[in-house]
mmCIF file of C-alpha atoms in Angstrom:
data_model
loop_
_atom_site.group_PDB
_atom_site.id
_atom_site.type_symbol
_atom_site.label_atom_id
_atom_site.label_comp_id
_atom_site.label_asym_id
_atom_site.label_seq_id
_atom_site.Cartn_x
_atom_site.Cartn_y
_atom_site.Cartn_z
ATOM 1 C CA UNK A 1 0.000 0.000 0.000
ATOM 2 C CA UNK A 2 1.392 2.958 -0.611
ATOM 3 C CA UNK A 3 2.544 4.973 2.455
ATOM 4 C CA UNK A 4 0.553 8.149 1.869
ATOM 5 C CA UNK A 5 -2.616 6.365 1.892
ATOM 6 C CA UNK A 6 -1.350 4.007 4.468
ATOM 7 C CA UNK A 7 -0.796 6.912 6.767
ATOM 8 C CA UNK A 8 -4.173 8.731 6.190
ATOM 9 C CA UNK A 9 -5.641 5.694 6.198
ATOM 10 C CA UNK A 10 -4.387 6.017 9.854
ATOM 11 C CA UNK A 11 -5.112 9.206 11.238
ATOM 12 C CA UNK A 12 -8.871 8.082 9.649
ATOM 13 C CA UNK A 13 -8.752 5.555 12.338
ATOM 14 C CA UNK A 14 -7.284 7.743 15.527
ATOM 15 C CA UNK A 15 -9.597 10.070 14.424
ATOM 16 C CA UNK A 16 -12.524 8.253 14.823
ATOM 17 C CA UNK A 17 -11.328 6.208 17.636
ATOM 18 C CA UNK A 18 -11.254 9.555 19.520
ATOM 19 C CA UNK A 19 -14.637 10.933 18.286
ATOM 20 C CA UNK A 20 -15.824 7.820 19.682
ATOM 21 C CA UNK A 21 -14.312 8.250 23.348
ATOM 22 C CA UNK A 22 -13.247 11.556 23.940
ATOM 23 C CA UNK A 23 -16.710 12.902 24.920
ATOM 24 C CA UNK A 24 -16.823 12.550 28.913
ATOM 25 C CA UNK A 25 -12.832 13.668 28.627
ATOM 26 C CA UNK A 26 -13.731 16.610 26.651
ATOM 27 C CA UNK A 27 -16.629 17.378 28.958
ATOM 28 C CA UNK A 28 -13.720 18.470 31.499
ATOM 29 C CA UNK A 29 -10.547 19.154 30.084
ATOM 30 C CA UNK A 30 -10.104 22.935 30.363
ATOM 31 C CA UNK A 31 -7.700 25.298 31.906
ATOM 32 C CA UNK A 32 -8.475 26.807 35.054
ATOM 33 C CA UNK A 33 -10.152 29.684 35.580
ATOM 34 C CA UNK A 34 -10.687 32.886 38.008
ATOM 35 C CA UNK A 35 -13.908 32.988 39.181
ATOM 36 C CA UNK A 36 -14.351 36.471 37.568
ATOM 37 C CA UNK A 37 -14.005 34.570 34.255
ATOM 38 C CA UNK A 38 -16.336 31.923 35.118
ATOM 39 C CA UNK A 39 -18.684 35.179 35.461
ATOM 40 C CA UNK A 40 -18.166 36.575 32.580
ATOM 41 C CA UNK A 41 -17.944 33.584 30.010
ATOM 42 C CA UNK A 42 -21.653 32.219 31.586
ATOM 43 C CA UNK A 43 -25.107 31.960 30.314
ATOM 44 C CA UNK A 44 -25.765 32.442 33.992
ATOM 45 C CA UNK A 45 -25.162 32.843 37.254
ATOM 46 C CA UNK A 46 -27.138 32.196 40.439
ATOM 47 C CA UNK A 47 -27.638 31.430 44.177
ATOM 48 C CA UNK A 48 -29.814 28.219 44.151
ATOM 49 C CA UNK A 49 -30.836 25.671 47.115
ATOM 50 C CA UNK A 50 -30.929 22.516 46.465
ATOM 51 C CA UNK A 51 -34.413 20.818 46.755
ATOM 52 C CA UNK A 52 -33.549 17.115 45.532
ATOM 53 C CA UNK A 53 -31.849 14.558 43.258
ATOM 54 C CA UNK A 54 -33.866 12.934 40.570
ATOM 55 C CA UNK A 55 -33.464 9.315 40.205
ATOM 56 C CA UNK A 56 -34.177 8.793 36.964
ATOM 57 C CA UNK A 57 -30.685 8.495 34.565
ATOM 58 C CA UNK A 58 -31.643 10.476 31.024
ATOM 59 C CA UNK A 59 -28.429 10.112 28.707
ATOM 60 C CA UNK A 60 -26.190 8.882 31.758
ATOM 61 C CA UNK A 61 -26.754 12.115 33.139
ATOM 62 C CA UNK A 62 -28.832 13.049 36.925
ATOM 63 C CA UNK A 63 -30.682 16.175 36.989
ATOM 64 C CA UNK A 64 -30.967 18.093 40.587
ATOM 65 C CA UNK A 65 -34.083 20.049 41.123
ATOM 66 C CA UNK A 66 -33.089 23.286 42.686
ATOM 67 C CA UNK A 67 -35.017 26.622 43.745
ATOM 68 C CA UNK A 68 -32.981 29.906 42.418
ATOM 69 C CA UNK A 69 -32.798 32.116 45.589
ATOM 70 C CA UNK A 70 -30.854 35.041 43.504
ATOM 71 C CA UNK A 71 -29.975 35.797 39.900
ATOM 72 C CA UNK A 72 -26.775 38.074 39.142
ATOM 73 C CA UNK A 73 -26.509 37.370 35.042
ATOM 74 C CA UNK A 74 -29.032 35.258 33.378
ATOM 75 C CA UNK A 75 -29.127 35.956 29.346
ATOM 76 C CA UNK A 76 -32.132 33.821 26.820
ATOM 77 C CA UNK A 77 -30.294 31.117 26.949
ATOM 78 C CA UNK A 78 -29.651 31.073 30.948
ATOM 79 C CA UNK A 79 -33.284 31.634 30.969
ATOM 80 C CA UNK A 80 -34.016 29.038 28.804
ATOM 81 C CA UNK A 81 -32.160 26.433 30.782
ATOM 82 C CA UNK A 82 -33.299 27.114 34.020
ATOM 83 C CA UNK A 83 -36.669 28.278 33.543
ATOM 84 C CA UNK A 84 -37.633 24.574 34.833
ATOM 85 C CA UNK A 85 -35.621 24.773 37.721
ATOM 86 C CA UNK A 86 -33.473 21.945 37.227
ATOM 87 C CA UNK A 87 -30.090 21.256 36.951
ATOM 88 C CA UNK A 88 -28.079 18.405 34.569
ATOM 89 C CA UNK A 89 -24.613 16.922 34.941
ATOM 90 C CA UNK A 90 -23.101 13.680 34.212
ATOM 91 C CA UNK A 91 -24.130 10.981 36.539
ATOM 92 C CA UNK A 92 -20.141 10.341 37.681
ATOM 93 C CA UNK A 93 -16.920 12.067 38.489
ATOM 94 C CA UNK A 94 -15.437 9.967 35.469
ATOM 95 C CA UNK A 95 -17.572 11.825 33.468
ATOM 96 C CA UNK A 96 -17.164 14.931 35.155
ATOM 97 C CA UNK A 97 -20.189 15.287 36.503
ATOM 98 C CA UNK A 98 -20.761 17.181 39.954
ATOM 99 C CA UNK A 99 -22.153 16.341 43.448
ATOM 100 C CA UNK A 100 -24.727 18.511 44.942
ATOM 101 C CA UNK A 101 -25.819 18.072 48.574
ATOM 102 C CA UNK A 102 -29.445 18.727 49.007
ATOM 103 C CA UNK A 103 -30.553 21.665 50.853
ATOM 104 C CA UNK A 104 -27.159 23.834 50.458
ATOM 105 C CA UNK A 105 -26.736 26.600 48.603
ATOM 106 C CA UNK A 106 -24.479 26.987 45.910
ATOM 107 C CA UNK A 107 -23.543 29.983 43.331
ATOM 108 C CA UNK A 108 -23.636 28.504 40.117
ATOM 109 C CA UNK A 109 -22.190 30.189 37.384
ATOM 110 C CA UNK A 110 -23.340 27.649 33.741
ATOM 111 C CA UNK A 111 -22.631 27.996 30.082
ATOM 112 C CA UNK A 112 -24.296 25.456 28.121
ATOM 113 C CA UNK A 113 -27.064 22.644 28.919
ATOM 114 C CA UNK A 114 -25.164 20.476 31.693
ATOM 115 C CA UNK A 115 -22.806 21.373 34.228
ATOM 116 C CA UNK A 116 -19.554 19.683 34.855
ATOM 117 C CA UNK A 117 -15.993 20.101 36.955
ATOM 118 C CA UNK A 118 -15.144 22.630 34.687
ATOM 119 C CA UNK A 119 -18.111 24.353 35.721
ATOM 120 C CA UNK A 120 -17.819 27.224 38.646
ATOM 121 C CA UNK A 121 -19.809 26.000 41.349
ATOM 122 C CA UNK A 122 -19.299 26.898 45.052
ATOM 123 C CA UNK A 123 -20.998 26.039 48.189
ATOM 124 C CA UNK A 124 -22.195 29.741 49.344
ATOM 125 C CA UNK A 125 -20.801 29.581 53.099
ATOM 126 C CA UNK A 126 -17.395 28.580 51.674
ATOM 127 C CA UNK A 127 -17.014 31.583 49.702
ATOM 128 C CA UNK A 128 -14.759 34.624 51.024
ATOM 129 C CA UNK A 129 -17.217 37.716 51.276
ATOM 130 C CA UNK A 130 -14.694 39.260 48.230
ATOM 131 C CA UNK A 131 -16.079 36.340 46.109
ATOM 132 C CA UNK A 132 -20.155 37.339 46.955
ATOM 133 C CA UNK A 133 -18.730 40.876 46.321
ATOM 134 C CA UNK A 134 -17.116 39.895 43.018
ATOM 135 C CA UNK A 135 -20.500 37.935 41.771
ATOM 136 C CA UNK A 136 -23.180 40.577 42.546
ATOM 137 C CA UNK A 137 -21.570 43.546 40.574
ATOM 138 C CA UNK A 138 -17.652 43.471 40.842
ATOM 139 C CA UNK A 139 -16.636 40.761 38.329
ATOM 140 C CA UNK A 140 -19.259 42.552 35.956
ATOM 141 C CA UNK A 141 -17.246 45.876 36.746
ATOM 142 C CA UNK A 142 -14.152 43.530 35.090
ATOM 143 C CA UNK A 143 -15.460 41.639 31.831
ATOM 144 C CA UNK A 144 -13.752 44.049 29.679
ATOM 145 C CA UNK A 145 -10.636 43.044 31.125
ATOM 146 C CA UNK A 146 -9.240 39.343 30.827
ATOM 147 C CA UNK A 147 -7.807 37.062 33.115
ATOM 148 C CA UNK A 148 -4.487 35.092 31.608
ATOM 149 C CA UNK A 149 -3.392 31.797 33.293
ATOM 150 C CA UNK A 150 -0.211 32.463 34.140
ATOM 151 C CA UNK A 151 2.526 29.173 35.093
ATOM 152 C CA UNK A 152 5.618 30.050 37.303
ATOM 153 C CA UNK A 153 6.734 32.760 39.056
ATOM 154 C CA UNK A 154 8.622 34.347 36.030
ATOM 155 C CA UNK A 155 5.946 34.509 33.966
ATOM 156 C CA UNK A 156 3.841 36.569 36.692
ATOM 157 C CA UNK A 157 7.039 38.988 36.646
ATOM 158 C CA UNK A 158 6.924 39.645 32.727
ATOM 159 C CA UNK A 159 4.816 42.228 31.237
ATOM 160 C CA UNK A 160 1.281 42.281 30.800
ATOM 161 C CA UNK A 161 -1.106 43.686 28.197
ATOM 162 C CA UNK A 162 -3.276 46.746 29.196
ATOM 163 C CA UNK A 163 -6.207 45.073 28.679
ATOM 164 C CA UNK A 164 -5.733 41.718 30.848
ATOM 165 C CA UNK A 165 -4.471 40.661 34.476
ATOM 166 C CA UNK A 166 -1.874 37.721 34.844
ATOM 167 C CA UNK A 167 -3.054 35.179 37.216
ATOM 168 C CA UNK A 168 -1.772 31.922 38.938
ATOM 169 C CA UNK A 169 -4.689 29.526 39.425
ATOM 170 C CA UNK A 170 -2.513 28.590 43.107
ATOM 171 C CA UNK A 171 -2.710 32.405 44.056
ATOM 172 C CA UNK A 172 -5.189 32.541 46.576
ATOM 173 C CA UNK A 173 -5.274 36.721 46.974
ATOM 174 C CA UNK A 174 -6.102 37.282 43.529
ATOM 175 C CA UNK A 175 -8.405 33.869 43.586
ATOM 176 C CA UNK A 176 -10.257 34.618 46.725
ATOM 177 C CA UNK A 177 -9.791 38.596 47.476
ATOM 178 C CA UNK A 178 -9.717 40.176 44.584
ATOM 179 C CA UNK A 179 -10.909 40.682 40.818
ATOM 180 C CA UNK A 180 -9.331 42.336 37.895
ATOM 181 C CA UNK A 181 -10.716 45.606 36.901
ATOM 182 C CA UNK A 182 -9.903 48.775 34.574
ATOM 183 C CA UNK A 183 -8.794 51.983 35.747
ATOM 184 C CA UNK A 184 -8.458 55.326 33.604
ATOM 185 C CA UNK A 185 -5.715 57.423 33.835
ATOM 186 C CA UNK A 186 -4.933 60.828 32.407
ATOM 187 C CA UNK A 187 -1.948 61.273 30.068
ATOM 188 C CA UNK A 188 -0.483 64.127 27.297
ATOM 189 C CA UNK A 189 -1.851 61.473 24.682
ATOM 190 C CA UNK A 190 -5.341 61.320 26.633
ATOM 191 C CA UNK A 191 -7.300 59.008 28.674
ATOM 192 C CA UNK A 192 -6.042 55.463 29.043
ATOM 193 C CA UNK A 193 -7.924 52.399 30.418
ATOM 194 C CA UNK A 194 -5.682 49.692 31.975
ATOM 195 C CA UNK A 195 -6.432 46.620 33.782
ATOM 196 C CA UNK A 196 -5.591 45.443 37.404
ATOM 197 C CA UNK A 197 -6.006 43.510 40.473
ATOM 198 C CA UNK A 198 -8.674 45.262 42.586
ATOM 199 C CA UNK A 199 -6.370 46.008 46.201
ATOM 200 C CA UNK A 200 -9.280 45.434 48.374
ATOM 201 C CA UNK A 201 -8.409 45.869 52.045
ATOM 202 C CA UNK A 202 -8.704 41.735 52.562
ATOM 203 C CA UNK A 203 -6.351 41.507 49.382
ATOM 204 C CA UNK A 204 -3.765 43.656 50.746
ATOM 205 C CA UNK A 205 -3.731 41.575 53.960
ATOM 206 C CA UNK A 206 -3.557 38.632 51.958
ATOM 207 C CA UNK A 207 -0.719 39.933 49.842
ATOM 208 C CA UNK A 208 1.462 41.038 53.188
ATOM 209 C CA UNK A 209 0.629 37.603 55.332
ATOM 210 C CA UNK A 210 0.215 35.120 52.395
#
């Protein structure tokens, strides 16, 4: 056979191989993310109790019922999806799916039909009072600005863009205390907008006792 068909021949096969069993992989593999992105990227975002677990499997996926206490962002298709008051996610951690203990509250911040680990969700009581701060009106303040994933501590030390914040997903005072916001200054050339971590007083402790 000759060994250009033999090798697309090939990647035929690994291709379909993976269509076949990437899906629950897929359903989770992302970078992380600040919680200010989570925010901004979702369809919505709410404070919902949990009223109970169906146990009926659709699609190997469990649906929660849930009552939505508060809504900070909800666009059609938020609306859409939660207009029932349920909830969807694969039925087990190998397939990403999440577990929900009835009669907590969580902030839930969902883009698409089902939520997974990739998913921002939060028990309420565990969240630092920056974080409720951040979801009802702060992270809004800062979805003009972008949050960049940032690996090592030399990359945090290089320069960054005027229009995004550098971010280590294991830096608590920017995860917890703070979100990334623009500011305008004055120059000869004019107004400038440029984007930074928030230096709320619980950040600044943070940053001087981390």
């Amino acid at each position: 056979m000759d060994v250009g068909k033999y090798l697309g021949l090939l990647a035929l096969m690994l291709l379909s191989l993976l269509a076949l069993y990437s899906s629950p992989v897929e359903a989770c593999s992302c970078m992380p993310s600040h919680p200010q992105t989570h925010f901004c990227n979702a369809d919505y975002v709410v404070i919902i109790r949990v009223m109970r677990k169906s146990l009926r499997l659709v699609q190997d996926n469990v649906a929660y019922k849930v009552e939505v206490k508060k809504s900070y962002k909800m666009n059609e298709a938020g609306h859409k999806l939660l207009k029932h008051g349920r909830i969807v996610t694969p039925n087990s951690d190998a397939m990403c799916g999440i577990n929900l203990d009835i009669g907590k509250l969580y902030v839930i911040a969902g883009r698409g039909p089902y939520l997974n680990s990739c998913s921002y969700v939060k028990e309420y009581l565990k969240m630092s009072v920056v974080e409720r701060r951040g979801f009802a009106g702060a992270y809004r303040k800062g979805c003009k600005c972008s949050v960049q994933p940032c690996f090592g501590q030399s990359c945090l030390s290089e320069h960054q863009s005027a229009t995004s914040c550098k971010w280590s997903p294991f830096a608590k005072c920017e995860t917890d205390y703070s979100a990334c916001i623009p500011s305008h200054y004055r120059t000869p050339e004019g107004i400038i907008s440029k984007c930074h971590w928030r230096r709320t007083p619980a950040y600044k402790k943070c940053m001087s006792d981390p």
